[in-house]
């Protein structure tokens, strides 16, 4: 049985390495020798001495293996590997590395395509918008059909501009290098709530509770986009006479920003899907609410860049609470 098991793991297309308590190599399969460049004589050696990528070493040390990590292959820099570590037994770990070069290439093509299309759409849209404004100025109101057509065209070009802007923002979040700094969260949140209250006279609806003075190590522009989207949604998807509570607080392990509304809520089946690009919950009332379906995808990506996650709690007819959880090590 053991021999059969060894033979089958030896034949696996993915690299497999068994690691001991001190990161020493206990066993390797054939693919690990091909894609990770390990040799049979490396048995007993510590893996971080052989795979020297800083990200990988940090990952191995972190002992948090819930997500895989992407690293280049040490034998072929054109090859990209997705590495997972699975702890088992007493202190043992199984490392699996899969060649994801093709998938990464497809992702890059998709990102480039969206970036290029959105960028190319910008200029014609600006031109159209400009002409439309001129035509509207020239409209003498003699033809109601013309006036409503102009209004409709203006609404649609604005919608398209929001889409293009959101797509460009998403691309930036996916591709741009992080430039993190110490962000004054109380000030940023006060500003966002102030801007939000100027919008459609919503001032009496927004309540801000700053329960901590904590600042956050991150990128202000990304955080601003994320929190603005959450606040805008809370205002959009709840009645005009209900409050929206924004809170910034701290627990032993986390810094949390929550946005709570008393709006229409989201069905349990929709919750896992609303952060997908272009996913919008279709109800008669909501169809009339303008939006691109990209807001929460932006929130998710902005949070990922800050090692944070989004927690969504909602009950139909009662309201929703969107909270962003940042690890406490980001406090500055
Ligand atoms: P958009 O608001 O532009 O449609 P989002 O990505 O921001 O796009 O949100 C996706 C969907 O999630 C929305 O269409 C809406 O159905 C739902 N949603 C988001 N926030 C809330 C909220 N606070 N209350 C109820 N539904 C919400």
Short mmCIF file of C-alpha atoms and ligand atoms in Angstrom, two decimals:
data_model
loop_
_atom_site.label_atom_id
_atom_site.label_comp_id
_atom_site.label_asym_id
_atom_site.label_seq_id
_atom_site.Cartn_x
_atom_site.Cartn_y
_atom_site.Cartn_z
CA UNK A 1 0.00 0.00 0.00
CA UNK A 2 2.76 2.44 0.99
CA UNK A 3 4.70 1.63 -2.17
CA UNK A 4 1.59 2.19 -4.29
CA UNK A 5 0.94 5.49 -2.54
CA UNK A 6 4.53 6.59 -3.14
CA UNK A 7 4.35 5.65 -6.79
CA UNK A 8 1.12 7.59 -7.33
CA UNK A 9 2.39 10.75 -5.60
CA UNK A 10 5.65 10.41 -7.51
CA UNK A 11 3.60 10.49 -10.74
CA UNK A 12 1.56 13.61 -9.73
CA UNK A 13 1.81 16.46 -12.26
CA UNK A 14 2.07 18.95 -9.36
CA UNK A 15 5.16 19.32 -7.22
CA UNK A 16 4.73 17.75 -3.77
CA UNK A 17 7.16 18.16 -0.87
CA UNK A 18 6.78 16.86 2.68
CA UNK A 19 8.23 19.29 5.22
CA UNK A 20 9.22 18.55 8.79
CA UNK A 21 8.85 20.70 11.91
CA UNK A 22 11.89 22.84 11.12
CA UNK A 23 11.09 23.34 7.42
CA UNK A 24 13.43 20.48 6.51
CA UNK A 25 12.64 18.44 3.41
CA UNK A 26 11.50 14.92 4.25
CA UNK A 27 10.33 13.78 0.84
CA UNK A 28 9.94 15.14 -2.70
CA UNK A 29 8.24 13.86 -5.86
CA UNK A 30 9.48 13.94 -9.46
CA UNK A 31 7.60 17.15 -10.40
CA UNK A 32 9.15 19.04 -7.47
CA UNK A 33 12.55 18.24 -8.88
CA UNK A 34 11.45 19.57 -12.28
CA UNK A 35 9.59 22.77 -11.29
CA UNK A 36 11.23 23.61 -7.95
CA UNK A 37 14.71 22.39 -8.92
CA UNK A 38 14.99 20.20 -5.80
CA UNK A 39 17.34 17.24 -5.87
CA UNK A 40 16.95 13.89 -4.18
CA UNK A 41 20.10 14.70 -2.20
CA UNK A 42 18.35 17.80 -0.74
CA UNK A 43 16.57 15.59 1.79
CA UNK A 44 17.15 17.01 5.30
CA UNK A 45 17.99 20.49 3.96
CA UNK A 46 15.83 23.41 5.07
CA UNK A 47 13.53 24.48 2.21
CA UNK A 48 13.95 28.28 2.78
CA UNK A 49 17.66 27.80 2.01
CA UNK A 50 16.78 26.42 -1.40
CA UNK A 51 13.69 28.50 -2.34
CA UNK A 52 14.88 31.95 -1.40
CA UNK A 53 11.98 34.18 -2.51
CA UNK A 54 11.28 36.60 0.37
CA UNK A 55 7.50 36.35 -0.13
CA UNK A 56 7.66 32.58 0.04
CA UNK A 57 9.84 32.61 3.16
CA UNK A 58 7.42 35.02 4.85
CA UNK A 59 4.49 32.79 3.85
CA UNK A 60 6.19 29.66 5.20
CA UNK A 61 6.96 31.40 8.50
CA UNK A 62 3.47 32.93 8.84
CA UNK A 63 1.80 29.56 9.52
CA UNK A 64 -1.34 31.03 7.94
CA UNK A 65 -1.89 28.89 4.88
CA UNK A 66 -5.56 29.63 4.19
CA UNK A 67 -4.68 31.24 0.82
CA UNK A 68 -2.10 30.00 -1.70
CA UNK A 69 0.84 32.15 -2.79
CA UNK A 70 2.14 32.89 -6.30
CA UNK A 71 5.89 32.59 -6.91
CA UNK A 72 8.07 32.24 -10.02
CA UNK A 73 9.69 28.85 -10.61
CA UNK A 74 13.35 28.91 -9.53
CA UNK A 75 14.33 26.80 -12.55
CA UNK A 76 12.37 28.73 -15.16
CA UNK A 77 11.48 32.37 -14.49
CA UNK A 78 8.85 32.29 -17.27
CA UNK A 79 6.90 29.74 -15.25
CA UNK A 80 4.53 30.87 -12.48
CA UNK A 81 3.69 28.54 -9.60
CA UNK A 82 0.80 28.55 -7.16
CA UNK A 83 2.05 27.15 -3.88
CA UNK A 84 -0.20 25.79 -1.14
CA UNK A 85 0.80 24.34 2.20
CA UNK A 86 -1.36 21.81 3.99
CA UNK A 87 -0.48 21.00 7.60
CA UNK A 88 -1.09 17.40 8.72
CA UNK A 89 -0.02 14.85 11.32
CA UNK A 90 2.19 16.13 14.13
CA UNK A 91 3.96 19.19 12.79
CA UNK A 92 4.26 17.89 9.24
CA UNK A 93 3.26 19.93 6.18
CA UNK A 94 2.62 19.03 2.58
CA UNK A 95 3.66 21.65 0.06
CA UNK A 96 1.98 21.51 -3.35
CA UNK A 97 3.11 23.67 -6.27
CA UNK A 98 1.04 23.88 -9.46
CA UNK A 99 2.10 25.44 -12.77
CA UNK A 100 -0.39 28.31 -13.34
CA UNK A 101 1.58 30.11 -16.08
CA UNK A 102 -1.21 29.79 -18.63
CA UNK A 103 -3.89 30.99 -16.22
CA UNK A 104 -1.76 33.96 -15.20
CA UNK A 105 -1.26 34.84 -18.87
CA UNK A 106 -5.02 34.77 -19.45
CA UNK A 107 -5.54 37.00 -16.41
CA UNK A 108 -3.00 39.48 -17.77
CA UNK A 109 -4.71 39.48 -21.17
CA UNK A 110 -8.08 40.11 -19.49
CA UNK A 111 -6.72 42.94 -17.37
CA UNK A 112 -4.93 44.55 -20.34
CA UNK A 113 -8.04 44.23 -22.48
CA UNK A 114 -10.30 45.90 -19.92
CA UNK A 115 -7.71 48.62 -19.26
CA UNK A 116 -7.28 49.35 -22.98
CA UNK A 117 -10.99 49.32 -23.83
CA UNK A 118 -11.89 51.58 -20.91
CA UNK A 119 -9.07 53.94 -21.74
CA UNK A 120 -10.01 54.08 -25.43
CA UNK A 121 -13.68 54.74 -24.61
CA UNK A 122 -12.81 57.77 -22.54
CA UNK A 123 -12.04 60.21 -25.35
CA UNK A 124 -15.07 59.53 -27.59
CA UNK A 125 -17.28 59.75 -24.51
CA UNK A 126 -15.89 63.14 -23.53
CA UNK A 127 -16.44 64.40 -27.08
CA UNK A 128 -20.04 63.10 -27.14
CA UNK A 129 -20.74 64.65 -23.77
CA UNK A 130 -19.36 67.99 -24.89
CA UNK A 131 -21.50 68.10 -28.06
CA UNK A 132 -24.54 67.01 -26.13
CA UNK A 133 -24.13 69.87 -23.68
CA UNK A 134 -23.83 72.32 -26.58
CA UNK A 135 -26.98 70.91 -28.20
CA UNK A 136 -28.84 71.14 -24.89
CA UNK A 137 -27.80 74.78 -24.57
CA UNK A 138 -29.16 75.42 -28.07
CA UNK A 139 -32.45 73.66 -27.33
CA UNK A 140 -35.23 76.27 -27.24
CA UNK A 141 -37.77 73.87 -25.76
CA UNK A 142 -40.01 73.97 -28.84
CA UNK A 143 -39.93 70.22 -29.26
CA UNK A 144 -40.66 68.20 -26.08
CA UNK A 145 -39.42 65.06 -27.87
CA UNK A 146 -36.04 66.67 -28.50
CA UNK A 147 -35.76 67.92 -24.91
CA UNK A 148 -36.54 64.50 -23.38
CA UNK A 149 -34.21 62.82 -25.88
CA UNK A 150 -31.35 65.11 -24.87
CA UNK A 151 -32.04 64.43 -21.22
CA UNK A 152 -32.09 60.67 -21.77
CA UNK A 153 -28.87 60.84 -23.83
CA UNK A 154 -27.20 62.85 -21.12
CA UNK A 155 -28.27 60.32 -18.46
CA UNK A 156 -26.92 57.43 -20.52
CA UNK A 157 -23.57 59.10 -21.28
CA UNK A 158 -23.15 59.85 -17.60
CA UNK A 159 -23.90 56.22 -16.79
CA UNK A 160 -21.32 55.10 -19.33
CA UNK A 161 -18.77 57.50 -17.92
CA UNK A 162 -19.29 56.06 -14.43
CA UNK A 163 -18.80 52.56 -15.86
CA UNK A 164 -15.58 53.51 -17.60
CA UNK A 165 -14.28 55.30 -14.49
CA UNK A 166 -15.11 52.32 -12.27
CA UNK A 167 -13.46 49.87 -14.69
CA UNK A 168 -10.32 52.02 -14.81
CA UNK A 169 -10.28 52.21 -11.03
CA UNK A 170 -10.63 48.42 -10.75
CA UNK A 171 -7.77 47.94 -13.21
CA UNK A 172 -5.61 50.30 -11.19
CA UNK A 173 -6.41 48.39 -8.00
CA UNK A 174 -5.49 45.10 -9.67
CA UNK A 175 -2.28 46.19 -11.31
CA UNK A 176 -0.68 49.17 -9.63
CA UNK A 177 2.10 48.84 -7.07
CA UNK A 178 1.04 49.65 -3.52
CA UNK A 179 2.24 52.95 -2.09
CA UNK A 180 1.22 52.76 1.54
CA UNK A 181 1.40 55.53 4.09
CA UNK A 182 -0.10 56.34 7.48
CA UNK A 183 -3.69 57.43 6.74
CA UNK A 184 -5.52 59.62 9.24
CA UNK A 185 -8.74 57.60 9.33
CA UNK A 186 -10.80 59.90 11.59
CA UNK A 187 -10.07 62.77 9.24
CA UNK A 188 -10.69 60.72 6.09
CA UNK A 189 -14.02 59.40 7.42
CA UNK A 190 -15.16 62.84 8.55
CA UNK A 191 -14.41 64.14 5.06
CA UNK A 192 -16.24 61.27 3.33
CA UNK A 193 -19.30 61.70 5.56
CA UNK A 194 -19.26 65.44 4.96
CA UNK A 195 -19.08 64.92 1.18
CA UNK A 196 -21.85 62.31 1.46
CA UNK A 197 -24.11 64.67 3.36
CA UNK A 198 -23.80 67.36 0.69
CA UNK A 199 -25.07 64.80 -1.76
CA UNK A 200 -28.86 65.15 -2.07
CA UNK A 201 -29.03 66.85 1.35
CA UNK A 202 -28.44 63.65 3.29
CA UNK A 203 -26.77 65.41 6.23
CA UNK A 204 -29.22 64.41 8.94
CA UNK A 205 -29.04 60.76 7.90
CA UNK A 206 -25.32 60.11 8.36
CA UNK A 207 -24.06 59.45 11.91
CA UNK A 208 -20.34 59.05 12.36
CA UNK A 209 -18.91 57.41 15.51
CA UNK A 210 -15.14 57.62 15.83
CA UNK A 211 -14.49 55.23 18.72
CA UNK A 212 -10.76 55.13 18.13
CA UNK A 213 -8.20 57.68 16.99
CA UNK A 214 -6.29 54.89 15.23
CA UNK A 215 -4.62 55.67 11.93
CA UNK A 216 -4.22 53.02 9.28
CA UNK A 217 -1.20 52.03 7.21
CA UNK A 218 -2.59 52.07 3.69
CA UNK A 219 -3.35 54.02 0.53
CA UNK A 220 -5.67 56.96 1.09
CA UNK A 221 -7.10 57.07 -2.42
CA UNK A 222 -8.06 53.37 -2.39
CA UNK A 223 -9.57 53.60 1.08
CA UNK A 224 -11.50 56.69 0.06
CA UNK A 225 -12.97 54.88 -2.98
CA UNK A 226 -13.94 51.85 -0.89
CA UNK A 227 -15.60 53.77 1.95
CA UNK A 228 -17.33 56.20 -0.41
CA UNK A 229 -18.87 53.25 -2.27
CA UNK A 230 -20.11 51.68 0.97
CA UNK A 231 -21.63 54.93 2.19
CA UNK A 232 -23.20 55.69 -1.19
CA UNK A 233 -24.78 52.21 -1.25
CA UNK A 234 -26.15 52.56 2.29
CA UNK A 235 -27.78 55.86 1.31
CA UNK A 236 -29.02 54.56 -2.06
CA UNK A 237 -30.55 51.32 -0.85
CA UNK A 238 -32.44 52.69 2.16
CA UNK A 239 -35.32 55.10 2.61
CA UNK A 240 -34.62 58.84 2.83
CA UNK A 241 -35.87 59.08 6.40
CA UNK A 242 -33.69 56.29 7.87
CA UNK A 243 -30.26 56.79 9.49
CA UNK A 244 -26.94 55.42 8.27
CA UNK A 245 -24.38 54.67 10.97
CA UNK A 246 -20.66 54.82 10.12
CA UNK A 247 -18.34 53.55 12.90
CA UNK A 248 -14.56 53.31 13.24
CA UNK A 249 -13.44 51.16 16.16
CA UNK A 250 -10.81 48.82 17.41
CA UNK A 251 -10.80 45.31 18.94
CA UNK A 252 -7.88 43.27 20.28
CA UNK A 253 -6.94 41.99 16.83
CA UNK A 254 -8.61 44.30 14.34
CA UNK A 255 -9.46 47.81 13.23
CA UNK A 256 -13.00 47.91 11.90
CA UNK A 257 -14.96 50.31 9.75
CA UNK A 258 -18.65 49.51 9.57
CA UNK A 259 -21.45 51.09 7.58
CA UNK A 260 -24.91 50.15 8.76
CA UNK A 261 -28.23 51.05 7.19
CA UNK A 262 -31.89 50.29 7.89
CA UNK A 263 -32.70 49.72 4.25
CA UNK A 264 -34.22 46.96 2.20
CA UNK A 265 -31.51 44.39 2.99
CA UNK A 266 -30.10 41.62 0.81
CA UNK A 267 -31.31 38.03 0.48
CA UNK A 268 -28.93 35.40 1.91
CA UNK A 269 -28.52 33.83 -1.53
CA UNK A 270 -27.40 37.14 -3.05
CA UNK A 271 -24.84 38.05 -0.36
CA UNK A 272 -21.98 35.87 -1.71
CA UNK A 273 -22.55 37.26 -5.21
CA UNK A 274 -22.86 41.03 -4.73
CA UNK A 275 -19.09 41.60 -4.71
CA UNK A 276 -18.83 40.08 -8.22
CA UNK A 277 -18.34 42.52 -11.07
CA UNK A 278 -21.62 43.71 -12.60
CA UNK A 279 -23.79 41.71 -10.20
CA UNK A 280 -26.85 43.72 -9.19
CA UNK A 281 -29.83 42.43 -7.27
CA UNK A 282 -32.79 42.84 -9.57
CA UNK A 283 -35.97 44.02 -7.94
CA UNK A 284 -38.54 46.36 -9.42
CA UNK A 285 -37.54 49.21 -7.10
CA UNK A 286 -33.81 48.65 -7.41
CA UNK A 287 -33.84 48.63 -11.19
CA UNK A 288 -34.57 52.35 -11.00
CA UNK A 289 -31.59 53.04 -8.71
CA UNK A 290 -28.59 54.01 -10.83
CA UNK A 291 -25.39 52.00 -10.44
CA UNK A 292 -22.71 50.13 -12.33
CA UNK A 293 -22.57 46.91 -10.30
CA UNK A 294 -18.83 47.55 -9.84
CA UNK A 295 -18.87 49.38 -6.49
CA UNK A 296 -18.49 46.37 -4.20
CA UNK A 297 -15.90 44.77 -6.53
CA UNK A 298 -13.88 47.96 -6.02
CA UNK A 299 -14.37 47.70 -2.26
CA UNK A 300 -13.23 44.07 -2.26
CA UNK A 301 -10.08 44.80 -4.28
CA UNK A 302 -9.17 47.88 -2.27
CA UNK A 303 -9.49 45.84 0.95
CA UNK A 304 -7.44 42.96 -0.45
CA UNK A 305 -4.61 45.44 -1.02
CA UNK A 306 -4.77 46.19 2.71
CA UNK A 307 -4.85 42.54 3.91
CA UNK A 308 -8.41 43.27 4.99
CA UNK A 309 -11.73 41.56 4.31
CA UNK A 310 -15.33 42.63 3.90
CA UNK A 311 -17.99 41.15 6.14
CA UNK A 312 -21.63 41.49 5.01
CA UNK A 313 -24.55 40.96 7.34
CA UNK A 314 -28.02 41.66 6.12
CA UNK A 315 -31.64 40.87 6.69
CA UNK A 316 -34.37 41.51 4.16
CA UNK A 317 -36.54 44.43 5.20
CA UNK A 318 -34.35 45.26 8.21
CA UNK A 319 -31.09 46.56 6.80
CA UNK A 320 -27.47 45.73 6.13
CA UNK A 321 -24.11 46.12 7.80
CA UNK A 322 -20.95 46.15 5.69
CA UNK A 323 -17.78 46.01 7.77
CA UNK A 324 -14.15 46.24 6.70
CA UNK A 325 -11.77 44.29 8.98
CA UNK A 326 -8.13 45.39 8.99
CA UNK A 327 -5.48 43.44 10.92
CA UNK A 328 -4.29 45.38 14.00
CA UNK A 329 -0.70 45.36 12.71
CA UNK A 330 -1.82 48.04 10.23
CA UNK A 331 -2.44 50.51 13.06
CA UNK A 332 0.05 53.36 12.92
P1 LIG B 1 -24.27 49.17 -7.66
O1 LIG B 1 -24.69 49.81 -6.38
O2 LIG B 1 -23.62 50.11 -8.59
O3 LIG B 1 -25.35 48.37 -8.30
P2 LIG B 1 -22.45 47.55 -6.06
O4 LIG B 1 -21.36 46.62 -6.50
O5 LIG B 1 -22.06 48.68 -5.18
O6 LIG B 1 -23.14 48.09 -7.39
O7 LIG B 1 -23.55 46.70 -5.33
C1 LIG B 1 -24.03 45.50 -5.92
C2 LIG B 1 -25.46 45.23 -5.49
O8 LIG B 1 -25.49 44.92 -4.10
C3 LIG B 1 -26.38 46.41 -5.64
O9 LIG B 1 -26.93 46.46 -6.95
C4 LIG B 1 -27.45 46.14 -4.59
O10 LIG B 1 -28.43 45.28 -5.11
C5 LIG B 1 -26.69 45.38 -3.51
N1 LIG B 1 -26.33 46.28 -2.38
C6 LIG B 1 -25.16 46.90 -2.18
N2 LIG B 1 -25.17 47.62 -1.03
C7 LIG B 1 -26.40 47.46 -0.49
C8 LIG B 1 -27.06 47.94 0.69
N3 LIG B 1 -26.44 48.75 1.57
N4 LIG B 1 -28.33 47.54 0.92
C9 LIG B 1 -28.98 46.72 0.05
N5 LIG B 1 -28.41 46.24 -1.08
C10 LIG B 1 -27.16 46.59 -1.36
#
